[in-house]
Coordinates of C-alpha atoms in Angstrom, one line a residue:
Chain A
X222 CA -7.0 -16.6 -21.2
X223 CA -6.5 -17.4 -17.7
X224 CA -9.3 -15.8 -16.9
X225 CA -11.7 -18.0 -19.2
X226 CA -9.6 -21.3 -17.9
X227 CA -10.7 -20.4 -14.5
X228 CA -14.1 -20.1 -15.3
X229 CA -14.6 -23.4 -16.1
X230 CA -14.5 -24.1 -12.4
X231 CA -17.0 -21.5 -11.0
X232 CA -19.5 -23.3 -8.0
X233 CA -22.5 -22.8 -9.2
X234 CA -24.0 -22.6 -5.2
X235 CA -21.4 -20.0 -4.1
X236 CA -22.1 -17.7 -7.1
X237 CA -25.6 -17.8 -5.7
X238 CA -24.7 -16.8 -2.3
X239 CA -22.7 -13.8 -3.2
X240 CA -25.8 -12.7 -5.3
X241 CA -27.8 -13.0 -2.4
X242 CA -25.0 -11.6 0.1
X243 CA -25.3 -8.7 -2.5
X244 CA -28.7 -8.5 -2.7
X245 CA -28.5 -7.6 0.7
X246 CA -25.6 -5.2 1.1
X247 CA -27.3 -3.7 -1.7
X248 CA -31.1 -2.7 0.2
X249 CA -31.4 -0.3 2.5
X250 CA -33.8 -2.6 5.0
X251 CA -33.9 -5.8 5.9
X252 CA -35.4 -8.3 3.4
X253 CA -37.6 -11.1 3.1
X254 CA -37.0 -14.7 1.6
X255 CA -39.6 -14.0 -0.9
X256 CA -38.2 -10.5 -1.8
X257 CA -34.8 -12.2 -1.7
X258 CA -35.5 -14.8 -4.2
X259 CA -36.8 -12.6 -6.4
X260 CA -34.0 -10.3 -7.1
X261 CA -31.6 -13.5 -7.2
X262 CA -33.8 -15.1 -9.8
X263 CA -33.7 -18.5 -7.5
X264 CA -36.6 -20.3 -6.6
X265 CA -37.6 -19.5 -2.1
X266 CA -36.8 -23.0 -1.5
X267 CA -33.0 -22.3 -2.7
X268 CA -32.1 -19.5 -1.4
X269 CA -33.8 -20.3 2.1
X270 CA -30.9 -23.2 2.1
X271 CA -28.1 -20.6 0.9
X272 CA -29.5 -18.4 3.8
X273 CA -29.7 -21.4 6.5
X274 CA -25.9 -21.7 5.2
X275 CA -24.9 -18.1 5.8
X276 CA -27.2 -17.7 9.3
X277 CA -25.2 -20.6 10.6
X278 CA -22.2 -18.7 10.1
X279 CA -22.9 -15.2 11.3
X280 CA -23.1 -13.6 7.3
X281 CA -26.6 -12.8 7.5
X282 CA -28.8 -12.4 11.1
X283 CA -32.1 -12.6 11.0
X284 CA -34.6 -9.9 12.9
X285 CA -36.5 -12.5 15.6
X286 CA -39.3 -10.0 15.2
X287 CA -40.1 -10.2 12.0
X288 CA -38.1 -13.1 10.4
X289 CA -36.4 -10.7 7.5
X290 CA -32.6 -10.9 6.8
X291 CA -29.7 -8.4 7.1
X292 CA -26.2 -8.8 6.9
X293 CA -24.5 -10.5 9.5
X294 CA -21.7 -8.9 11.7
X295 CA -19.5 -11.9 10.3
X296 CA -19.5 -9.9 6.9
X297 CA -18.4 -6.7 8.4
X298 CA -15.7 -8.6 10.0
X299 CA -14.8 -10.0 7.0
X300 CA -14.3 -6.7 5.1
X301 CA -12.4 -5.0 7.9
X302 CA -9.6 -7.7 7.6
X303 CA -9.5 -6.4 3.8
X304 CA -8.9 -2.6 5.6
X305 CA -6.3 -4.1 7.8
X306 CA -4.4 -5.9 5.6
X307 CA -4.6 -2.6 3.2
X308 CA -1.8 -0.1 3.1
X309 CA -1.3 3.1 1.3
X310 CA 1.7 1.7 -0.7
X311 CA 0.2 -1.1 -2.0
X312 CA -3.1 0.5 -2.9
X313 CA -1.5 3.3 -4.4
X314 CA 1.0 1.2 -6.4
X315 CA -0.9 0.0 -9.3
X316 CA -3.0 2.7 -9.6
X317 CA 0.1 5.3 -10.3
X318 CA 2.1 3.2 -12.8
X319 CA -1.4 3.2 -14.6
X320 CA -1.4 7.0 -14.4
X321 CA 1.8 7.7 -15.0
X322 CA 1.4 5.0 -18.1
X323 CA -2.0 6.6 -19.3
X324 CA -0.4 10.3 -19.4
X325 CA 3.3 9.7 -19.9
X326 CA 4.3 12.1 -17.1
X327 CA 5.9 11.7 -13.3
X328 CA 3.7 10.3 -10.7
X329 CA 3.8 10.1 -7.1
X330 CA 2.2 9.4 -3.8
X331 CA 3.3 12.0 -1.0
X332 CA 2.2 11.6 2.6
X333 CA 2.8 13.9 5.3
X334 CA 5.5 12.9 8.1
X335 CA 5.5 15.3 11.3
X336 CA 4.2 18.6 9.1
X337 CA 6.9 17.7 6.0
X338 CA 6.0 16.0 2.3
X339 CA 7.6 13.0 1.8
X340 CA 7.5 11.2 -1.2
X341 CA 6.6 7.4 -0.6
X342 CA 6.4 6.3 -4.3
X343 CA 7.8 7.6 -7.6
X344 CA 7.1 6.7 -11.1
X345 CA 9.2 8.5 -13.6
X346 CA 8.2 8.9 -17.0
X347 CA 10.3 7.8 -19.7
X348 CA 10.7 10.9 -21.7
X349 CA 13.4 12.6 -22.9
X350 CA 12.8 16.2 -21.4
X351 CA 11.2 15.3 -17.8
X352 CA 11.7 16.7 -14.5
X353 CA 13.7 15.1 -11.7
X354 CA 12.0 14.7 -8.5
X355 CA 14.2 15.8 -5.6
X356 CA 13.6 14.1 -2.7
X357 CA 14.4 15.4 0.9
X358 CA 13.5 19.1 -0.5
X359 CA 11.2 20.6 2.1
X360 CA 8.5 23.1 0.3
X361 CA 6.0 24.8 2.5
X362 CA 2.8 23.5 2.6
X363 CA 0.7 26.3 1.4
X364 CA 3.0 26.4 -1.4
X365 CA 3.1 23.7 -2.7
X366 CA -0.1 21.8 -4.8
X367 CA 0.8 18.4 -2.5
X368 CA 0.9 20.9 0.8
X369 CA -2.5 21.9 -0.5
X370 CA -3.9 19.1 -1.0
X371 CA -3.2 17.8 2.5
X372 CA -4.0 21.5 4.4
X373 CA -7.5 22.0 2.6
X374 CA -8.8 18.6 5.0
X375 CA -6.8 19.3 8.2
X376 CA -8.9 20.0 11.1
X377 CA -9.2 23.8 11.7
X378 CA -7.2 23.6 15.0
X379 CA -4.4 22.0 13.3
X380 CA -4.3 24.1 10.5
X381 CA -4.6 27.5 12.5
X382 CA -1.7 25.8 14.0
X383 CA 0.7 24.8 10.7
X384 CA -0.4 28.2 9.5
X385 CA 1.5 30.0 12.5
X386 CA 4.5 27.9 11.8
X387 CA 4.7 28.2 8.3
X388 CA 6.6 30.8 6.2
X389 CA 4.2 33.4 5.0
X390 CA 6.5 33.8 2.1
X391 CA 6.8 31.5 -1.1
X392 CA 9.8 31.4 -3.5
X393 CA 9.5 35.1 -4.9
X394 CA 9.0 36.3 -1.8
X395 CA 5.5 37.2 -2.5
X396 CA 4.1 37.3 1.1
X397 CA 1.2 35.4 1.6
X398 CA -2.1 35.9 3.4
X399 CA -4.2 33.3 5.8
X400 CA -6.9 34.5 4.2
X401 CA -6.0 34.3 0.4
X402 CA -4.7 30.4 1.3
X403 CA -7.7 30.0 3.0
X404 CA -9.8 30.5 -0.5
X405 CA -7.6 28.5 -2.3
X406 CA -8.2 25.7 -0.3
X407 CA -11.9 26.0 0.2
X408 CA -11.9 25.5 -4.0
X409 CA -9.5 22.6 -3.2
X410 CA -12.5 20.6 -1.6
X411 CA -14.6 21.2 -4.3
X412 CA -12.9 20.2 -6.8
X413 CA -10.8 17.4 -5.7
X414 CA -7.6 18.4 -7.0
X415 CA -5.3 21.9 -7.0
X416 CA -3.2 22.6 -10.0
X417 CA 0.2 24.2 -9.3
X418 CA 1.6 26.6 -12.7
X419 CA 4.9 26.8 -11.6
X420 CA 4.4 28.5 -8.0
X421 CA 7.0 26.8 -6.4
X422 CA 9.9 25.9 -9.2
X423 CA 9.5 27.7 -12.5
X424 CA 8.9 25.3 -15.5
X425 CA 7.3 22.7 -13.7
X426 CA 3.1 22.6 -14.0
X427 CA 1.8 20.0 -11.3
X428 CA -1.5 19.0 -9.8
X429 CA -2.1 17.2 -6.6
X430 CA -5.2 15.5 -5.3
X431 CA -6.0 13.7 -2.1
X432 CA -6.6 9.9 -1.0
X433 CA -8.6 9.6 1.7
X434 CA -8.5 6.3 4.7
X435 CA -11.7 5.3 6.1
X436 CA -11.6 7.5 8.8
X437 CA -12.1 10.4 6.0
X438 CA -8.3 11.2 6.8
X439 CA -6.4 12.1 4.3
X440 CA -4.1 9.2 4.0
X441 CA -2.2 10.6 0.8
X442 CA -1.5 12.4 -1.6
X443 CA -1.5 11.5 -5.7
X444 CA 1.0 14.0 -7.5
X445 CA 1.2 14.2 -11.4
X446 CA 4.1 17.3 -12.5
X447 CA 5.6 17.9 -16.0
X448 CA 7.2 20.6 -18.0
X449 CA 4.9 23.6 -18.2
X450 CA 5.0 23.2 -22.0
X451 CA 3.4 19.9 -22.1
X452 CA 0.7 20.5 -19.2
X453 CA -1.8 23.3 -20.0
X454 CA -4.9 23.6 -21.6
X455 CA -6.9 20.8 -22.2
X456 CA -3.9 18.5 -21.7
X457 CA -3.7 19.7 -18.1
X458 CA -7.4 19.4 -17.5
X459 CA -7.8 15.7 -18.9
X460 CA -4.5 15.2 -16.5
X461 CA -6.0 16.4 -13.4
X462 CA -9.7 14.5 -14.0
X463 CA -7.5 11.6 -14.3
X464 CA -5.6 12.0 -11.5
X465 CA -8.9 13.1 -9.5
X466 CA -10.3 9.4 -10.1
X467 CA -7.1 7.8 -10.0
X468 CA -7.0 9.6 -6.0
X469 CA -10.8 8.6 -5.6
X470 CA -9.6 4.3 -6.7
X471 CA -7.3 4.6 -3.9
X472 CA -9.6 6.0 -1.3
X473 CA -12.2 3.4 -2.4
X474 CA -9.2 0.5 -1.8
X475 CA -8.7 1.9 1.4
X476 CA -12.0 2.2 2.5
X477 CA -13.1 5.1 2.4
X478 CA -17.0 5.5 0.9
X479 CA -19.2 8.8 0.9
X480 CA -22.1 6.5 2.6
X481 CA -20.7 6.4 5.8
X482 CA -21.0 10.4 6.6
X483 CA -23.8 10.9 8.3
X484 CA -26.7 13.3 7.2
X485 CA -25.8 16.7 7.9
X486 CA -28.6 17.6 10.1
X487 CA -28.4 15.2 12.7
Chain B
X45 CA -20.4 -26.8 18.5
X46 CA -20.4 -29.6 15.8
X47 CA -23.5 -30.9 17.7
X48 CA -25.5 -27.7 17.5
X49 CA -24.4 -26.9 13.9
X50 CA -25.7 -30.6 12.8
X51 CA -28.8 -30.3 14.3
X52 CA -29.7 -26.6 13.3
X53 CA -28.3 -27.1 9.9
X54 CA -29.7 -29.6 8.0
X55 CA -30.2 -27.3 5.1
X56 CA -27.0 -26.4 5.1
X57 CA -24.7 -26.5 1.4
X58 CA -21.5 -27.8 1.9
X59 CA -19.6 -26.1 -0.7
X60 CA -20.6 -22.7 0.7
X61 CA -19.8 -23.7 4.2
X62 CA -16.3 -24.6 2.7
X63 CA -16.3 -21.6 1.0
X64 CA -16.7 -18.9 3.9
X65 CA -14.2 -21.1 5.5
X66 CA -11.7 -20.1 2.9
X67 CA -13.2 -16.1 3.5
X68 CA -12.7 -16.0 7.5
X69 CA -9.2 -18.2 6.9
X70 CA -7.8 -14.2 6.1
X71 CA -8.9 -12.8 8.7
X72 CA -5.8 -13.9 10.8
X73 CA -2.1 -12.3 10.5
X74 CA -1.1 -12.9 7.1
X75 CA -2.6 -11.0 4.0
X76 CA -1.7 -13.8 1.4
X77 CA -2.6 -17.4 1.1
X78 CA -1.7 -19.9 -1.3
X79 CA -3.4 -22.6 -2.8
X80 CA -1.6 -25.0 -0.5
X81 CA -1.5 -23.4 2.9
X82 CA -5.5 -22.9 2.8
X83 CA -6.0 -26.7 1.7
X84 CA -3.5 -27.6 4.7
X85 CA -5.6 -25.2 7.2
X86 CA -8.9 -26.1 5.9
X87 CA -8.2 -29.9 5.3
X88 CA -9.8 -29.3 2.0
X89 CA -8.1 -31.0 -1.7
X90 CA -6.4 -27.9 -3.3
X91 CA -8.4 -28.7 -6.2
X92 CA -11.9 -27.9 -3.9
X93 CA -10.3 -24.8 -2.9
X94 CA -8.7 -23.5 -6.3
X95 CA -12.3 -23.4 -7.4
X96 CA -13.4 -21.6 -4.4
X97 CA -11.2 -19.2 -4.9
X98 CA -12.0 -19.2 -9.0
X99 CA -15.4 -18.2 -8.1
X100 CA -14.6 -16.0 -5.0
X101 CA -12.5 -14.3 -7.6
X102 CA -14.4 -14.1 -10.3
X103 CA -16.7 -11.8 -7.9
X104 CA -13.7 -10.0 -6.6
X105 CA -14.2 -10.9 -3.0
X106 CA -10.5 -12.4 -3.2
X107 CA -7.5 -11.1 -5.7
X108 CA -4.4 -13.2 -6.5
X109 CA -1.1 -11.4 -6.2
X110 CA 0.9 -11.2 -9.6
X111 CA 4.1 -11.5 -8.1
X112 CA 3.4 -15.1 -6.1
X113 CA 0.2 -16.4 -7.3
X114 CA -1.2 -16.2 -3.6
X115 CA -4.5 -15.1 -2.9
X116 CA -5.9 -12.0 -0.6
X117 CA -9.3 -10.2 -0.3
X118 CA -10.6 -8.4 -2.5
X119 CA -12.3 -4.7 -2.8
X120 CA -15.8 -6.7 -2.7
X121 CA -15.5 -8.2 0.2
X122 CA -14.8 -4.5 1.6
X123 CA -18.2 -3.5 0.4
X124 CA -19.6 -6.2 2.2
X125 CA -18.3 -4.9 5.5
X126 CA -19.1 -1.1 4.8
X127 CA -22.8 -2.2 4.2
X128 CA -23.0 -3.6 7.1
X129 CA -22.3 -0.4 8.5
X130 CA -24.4 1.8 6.5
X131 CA -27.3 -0.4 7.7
X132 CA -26.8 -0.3 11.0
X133 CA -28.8 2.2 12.6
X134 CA -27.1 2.3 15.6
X135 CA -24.0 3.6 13.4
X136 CA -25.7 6.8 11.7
X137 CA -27.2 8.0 15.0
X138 CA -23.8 7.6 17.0
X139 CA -21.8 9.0 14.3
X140 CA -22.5 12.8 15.1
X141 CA -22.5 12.6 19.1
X142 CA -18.8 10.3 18.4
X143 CA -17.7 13.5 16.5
X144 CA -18.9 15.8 19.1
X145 CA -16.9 14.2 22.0
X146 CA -14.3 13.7 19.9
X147 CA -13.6 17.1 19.3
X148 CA -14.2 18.2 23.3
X149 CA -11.0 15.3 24.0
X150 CA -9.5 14.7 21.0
X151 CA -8.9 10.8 21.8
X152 CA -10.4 7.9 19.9
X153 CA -13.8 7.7 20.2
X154 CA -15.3 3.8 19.9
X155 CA -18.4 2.6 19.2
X156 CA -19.2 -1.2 19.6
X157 CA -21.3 -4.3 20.1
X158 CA -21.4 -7.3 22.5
X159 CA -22.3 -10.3 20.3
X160 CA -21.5 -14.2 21.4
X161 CA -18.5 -13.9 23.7
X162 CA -17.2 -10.7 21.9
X163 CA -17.1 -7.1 21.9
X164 CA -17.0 -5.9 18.4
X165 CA -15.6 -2.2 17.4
X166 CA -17.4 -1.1 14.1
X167 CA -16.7 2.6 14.3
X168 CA -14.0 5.0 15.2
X169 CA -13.3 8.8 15.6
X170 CA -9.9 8.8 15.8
X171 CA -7.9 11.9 17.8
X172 CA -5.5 13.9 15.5
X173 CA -2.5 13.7 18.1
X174 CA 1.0 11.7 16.9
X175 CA 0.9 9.6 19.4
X176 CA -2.7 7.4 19.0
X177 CA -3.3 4.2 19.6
X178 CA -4.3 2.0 16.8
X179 CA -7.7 1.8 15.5
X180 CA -9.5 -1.1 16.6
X181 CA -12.4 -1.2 14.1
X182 CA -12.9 -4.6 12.7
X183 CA -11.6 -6.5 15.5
X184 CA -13.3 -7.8 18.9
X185 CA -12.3 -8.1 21.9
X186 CA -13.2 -10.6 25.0
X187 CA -15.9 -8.2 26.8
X188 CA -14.4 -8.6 30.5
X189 CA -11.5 -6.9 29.6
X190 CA -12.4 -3.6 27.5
X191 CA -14.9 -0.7 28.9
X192 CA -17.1 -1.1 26.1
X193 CA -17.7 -4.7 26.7
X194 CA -17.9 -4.3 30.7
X195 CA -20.7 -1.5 30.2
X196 CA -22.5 -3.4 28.1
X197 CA -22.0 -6.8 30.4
X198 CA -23.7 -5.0 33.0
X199 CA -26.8 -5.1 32.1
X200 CA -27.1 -8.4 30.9
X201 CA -29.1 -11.1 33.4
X202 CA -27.1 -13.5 35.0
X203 CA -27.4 -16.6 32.7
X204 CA -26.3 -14.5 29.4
X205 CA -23.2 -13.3 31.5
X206 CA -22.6 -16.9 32.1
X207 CA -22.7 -18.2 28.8
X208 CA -20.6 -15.1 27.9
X209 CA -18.0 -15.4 30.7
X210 CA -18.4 -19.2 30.0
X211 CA -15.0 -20.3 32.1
X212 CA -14.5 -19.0 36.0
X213 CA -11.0 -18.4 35.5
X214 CA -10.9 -15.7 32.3
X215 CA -7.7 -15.6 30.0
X216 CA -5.4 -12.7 31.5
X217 CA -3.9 -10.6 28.4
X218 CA -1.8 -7.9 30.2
X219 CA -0.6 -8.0 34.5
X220 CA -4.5 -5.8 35.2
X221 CA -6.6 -8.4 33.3
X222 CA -9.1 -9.1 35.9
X223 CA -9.3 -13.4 35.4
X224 CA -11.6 -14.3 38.3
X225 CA -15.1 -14.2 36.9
X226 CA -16.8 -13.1 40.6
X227 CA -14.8 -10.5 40.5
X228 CA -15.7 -9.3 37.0
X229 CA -19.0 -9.7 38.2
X230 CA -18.8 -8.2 41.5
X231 CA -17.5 -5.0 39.3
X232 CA -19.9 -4.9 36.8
X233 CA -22.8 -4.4 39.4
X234 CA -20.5 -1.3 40.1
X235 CA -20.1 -0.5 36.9
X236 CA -24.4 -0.4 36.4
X237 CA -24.7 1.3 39.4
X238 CA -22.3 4.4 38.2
X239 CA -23.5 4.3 34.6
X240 CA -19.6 3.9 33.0
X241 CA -16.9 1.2 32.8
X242 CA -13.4 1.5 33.0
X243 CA -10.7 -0.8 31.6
X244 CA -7.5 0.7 33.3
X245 CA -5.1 -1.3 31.1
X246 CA -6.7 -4.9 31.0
X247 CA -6.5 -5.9 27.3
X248 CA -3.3 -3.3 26.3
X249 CA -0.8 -2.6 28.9
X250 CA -0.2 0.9 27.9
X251 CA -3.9 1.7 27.0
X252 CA -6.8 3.0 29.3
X253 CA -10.9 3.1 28.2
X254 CA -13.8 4.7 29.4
X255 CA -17.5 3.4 28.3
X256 CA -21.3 4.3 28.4
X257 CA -23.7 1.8 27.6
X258 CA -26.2 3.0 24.3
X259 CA -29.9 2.0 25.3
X260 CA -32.9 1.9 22.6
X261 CA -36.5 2.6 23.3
X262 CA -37.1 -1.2 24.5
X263 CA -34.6 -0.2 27.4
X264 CA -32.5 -2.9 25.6
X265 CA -29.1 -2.4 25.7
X266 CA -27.5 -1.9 22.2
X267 CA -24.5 -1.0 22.3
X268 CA -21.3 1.1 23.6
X269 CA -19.6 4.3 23.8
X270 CA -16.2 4.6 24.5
X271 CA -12.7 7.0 24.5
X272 CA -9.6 5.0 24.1
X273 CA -6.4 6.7 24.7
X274 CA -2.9 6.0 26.0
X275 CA -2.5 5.6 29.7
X276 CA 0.2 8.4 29.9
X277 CA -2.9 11.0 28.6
X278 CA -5.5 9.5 30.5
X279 CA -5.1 8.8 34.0
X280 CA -7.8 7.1 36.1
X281 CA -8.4 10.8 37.6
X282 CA -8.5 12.3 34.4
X283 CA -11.3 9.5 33.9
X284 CA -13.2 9.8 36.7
X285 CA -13.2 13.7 37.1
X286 CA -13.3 14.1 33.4
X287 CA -13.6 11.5 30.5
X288 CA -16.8 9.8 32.6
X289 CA -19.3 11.9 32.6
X290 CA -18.7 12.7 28.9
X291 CA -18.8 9.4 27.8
X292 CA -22.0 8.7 30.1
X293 CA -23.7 11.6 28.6
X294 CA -22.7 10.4 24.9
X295 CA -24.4 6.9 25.9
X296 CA -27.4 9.0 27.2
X297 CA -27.6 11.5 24.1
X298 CA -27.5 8.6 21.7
X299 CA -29.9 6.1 24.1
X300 CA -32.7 9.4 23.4
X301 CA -32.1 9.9 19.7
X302 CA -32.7 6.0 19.8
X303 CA -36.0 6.8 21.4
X304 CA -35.0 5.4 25.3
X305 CA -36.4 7.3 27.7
X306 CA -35.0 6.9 31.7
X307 CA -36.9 5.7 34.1
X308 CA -37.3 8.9 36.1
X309 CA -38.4 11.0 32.5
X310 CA -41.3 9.4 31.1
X311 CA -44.1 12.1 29.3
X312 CA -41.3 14.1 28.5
X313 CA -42.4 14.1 24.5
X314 CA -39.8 16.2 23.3
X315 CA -38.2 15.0 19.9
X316 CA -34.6 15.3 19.8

């Protein structure tokens, strides 16, 4: 409703000039006016005026050599005040009341403070048998589907190091080896989320998967965990591809984007 | 300004001047704006802006907040920025070499541009220790006063370094801030003459830089290297014996993959 209301009052001359702004973030090389227009729909004569307005400015540069247009360092500035404005918390918020909504099961964002989970942000779902999250419980990384998550992108030196420090056994006091964990969280990475059957706290099924900053750090962690009984099978799967996109929207809000790792050969 | 803006800009629309106006006014402290605060700043009618910001977020460059009705950016005008980066070159090249002498330090590793009176930092390796300093992507910096900037000073001629350094007293920012203009200039032919710059705590009092300048095939200058750490990790020794010649030879590995070639080692046709 508000939405419609609101549309009423759309500039007609700025809407162009994010379609051209767009038009440019969009190519892979610098573009020309003609080139430009064409992709915009607007005739050369417009959109050389919406380009004198954005060249004054510093959105768009153009290359003295050969009189084509790229985007300005004005627009990079531009989105990097977005990244510093932008926290964890408040990226993360919506997005887990959304999951947590969507599956009708205990959400939460974990981050790691000086080698410990903490839980930042809880949602709890409102069902009649659900789990309680206790915070302040330490649980060893490699134990843990959250630990996981946030060991399998650690730099090697650190986690040779957390490894050293850490427990070896888990709850059963199955002993654990470097090597074994080390599998576990190669498959981690390729599949963007770990799955947890009750390893740590029988009766408890949970599945973890990271959020990454624009420094490819992991900045996060999104945690979904319910009774065993009501996350297996395909209900578990569909919960951990939600939760694997749910973790990719909040890397995306925090700036993080595949584009920016450079080729492999270089 | 207003004179050179009238007479360059005769083609320029109004509404869209007003409306990056209302973009660059969040670029400051505060995350949120209201309706009112923007028309205040902007000495625009609310109802001018409210549309402005109807159509900015109707794109999603800005987002209102649920809770107050204030505005803040939006996701798109994030993408905006990260193009930017993908398409510059400069960027893709550095990004491998950044890594490299990132993991020989672990510090933060800086990549920038000099533009206008500005050093710009568009890309960071950051170190993985606890105690870091804070990432300065997105923001710039006056050049005088930050290794990056200096190296990159250097080797402009003396009438860019005058419009640049534009006052002969420079702002000071921290007790080492180096504010008499000769003497910036009397360092920076040091600084060309050694091939690195130093800022030993002249734009953060607790923070030290080191900083190669990044040449490309036209022997143009294109850009800087730098490590950024806290002064208690990096000591002007530790620099000079140490963290220099790293950083020079980043600046010279991504000067070649850029196609420069020094003086001294022309018909050497090896691709890197």
């Amino acid at each position: 409703m508000i939405r419609r209301a609101k549309n009423e009052y759309l500039i007609r001359s700025l809407d162009h000039t994010l379609d051209v702004l767009e038009a440019l973030s969009r190519s892979t090389e610098e573009m020309g006016l003609a080139q430009v227009a064409r992709q915009v729909g607007l005739h050369k004569n417009s959109v050389f005026r919406l380009m004198a307005t954005l060249e004054n400015r510093g959105f768009v540069e153009r290359n003295p050599s050969t009189g084509n247009y790229l985007l300005g360092l004005r627009a990079f500035e531009c989105g990097y005040a977005y990244l510093h404005h932008a926290s964890l918390a408040a990226a993360a918020r919506p997005i887990l009341l959304r999951l947590a909504a969507l599956l009708a099961e205990n959400a939460c964002l974990a981050v790691l403070r000086d080698g410990h989970i903490f839980y930042q942000e809880e949602v709890v779902a409102e069902r009649s048998v659900r789990v309680i999250p206790r915070q302040g419980t330490r649980i060893p990384l490699g134990f843990s589907a959250v630990g996981k998550a946030f060991l399998a992108h650690l730099p090697e030196s650190d986690l040779a190091r957390l490894l050293e420090s850490a427990p070896a056994c888990g709850p059963a006091g199955a002993p654990r080896s470097p090597a074994s964990l080390r599998a576990e969280l190669a498959q981690v990475r390729r599949r963007g989320y770990v799955v947890d059957k009750g390893g740590w706290e029988a009766g408890v099924t949970g599945a973890a998967a990271p959020a990454f900053d624009f420094h490819g750090k992991v900045a996060g962690v999104l945690y979904i965990f319910a009774p065993s009984y009501r996350f297996s099978g395909a209900s578990l799967e569909k919960a951990a591809r939600e939760l694997r996109e749910a973790a990719e929207e909040v890397s995306r809000r925090l700036g993080y984007f595949i584009g920016m790792q450079p080729p492999a050969s270089a | 300004m207003a004179q050179t803006r009238r007479k360059k800009t005769e083609y320029i629309i109004q509404s869209v001047d007003h409306a990056l106006d209302v973009l660059e006014a969040f670029q400051g402290e505060e995350d949120e704006l209201g309706i009112t605060e923007l028309s205040r700043r902007l000495k625009l009618h609310k109802n001018n802006i409210f549309r402005i910001l109807a159509t900015l977020e109707s794109r999603g460059y800005v987002e209102q907040n649920p809770a107050n009705d204030n505005y803040r950016l939006g996701l798109k005008a994030l993408e905006l920025g990260q193009a930017y980066i993908r398409h510059t070159g400069l960027l893709r090249v550095a990004r491998p070499v950044m890594e490299r002498l990132n993991e020989r330090v672990n510090e933060n590793i800086y990549i920038g541009v000099l533009k206008g009176r500005f050093a710009y930092y568009l890309d960071c390796v950051e170190c993985t220790q606890t105690v870091r300093v804070l990432s300065r992507v997105g923001c710039h910096v006056p050049p005088y006063c930050s290794s990056m900037g200096k190296a990159q000073l250097a080797h402009e001629n003396a009438e860019n370094l005058l419009a640049i350094l534009h006052k002969k007293e420079l702002r000071r920012y921290t007790g080492k801030t180096i504010t008499d203009r000769d003497q910036v200039i009397a360092q920076l032919a040091e600084v060309r003459e050694k091939g690195y710059a130093v800022d030993d705590e002249e734009w953060d009092e607790a923070v030290r830089c080191v900083g190669a300048p990044i040449f490309d095939y036209n022997r143009k200058v294109v850009g800087a290297i730098s490590i950024s750490a806290p002064s208690v990790r990096m000591s002007m020794e530790k620099i000079e014996k140490e963290y220099a010649p790293l950083v020079k030879q980043a600046g010279e590995e991504i000067s070649s993959r850029l196609g420069y070639k020094a003086a001294g080692a022309a018909g050497e046709e090896g691709r890197g």
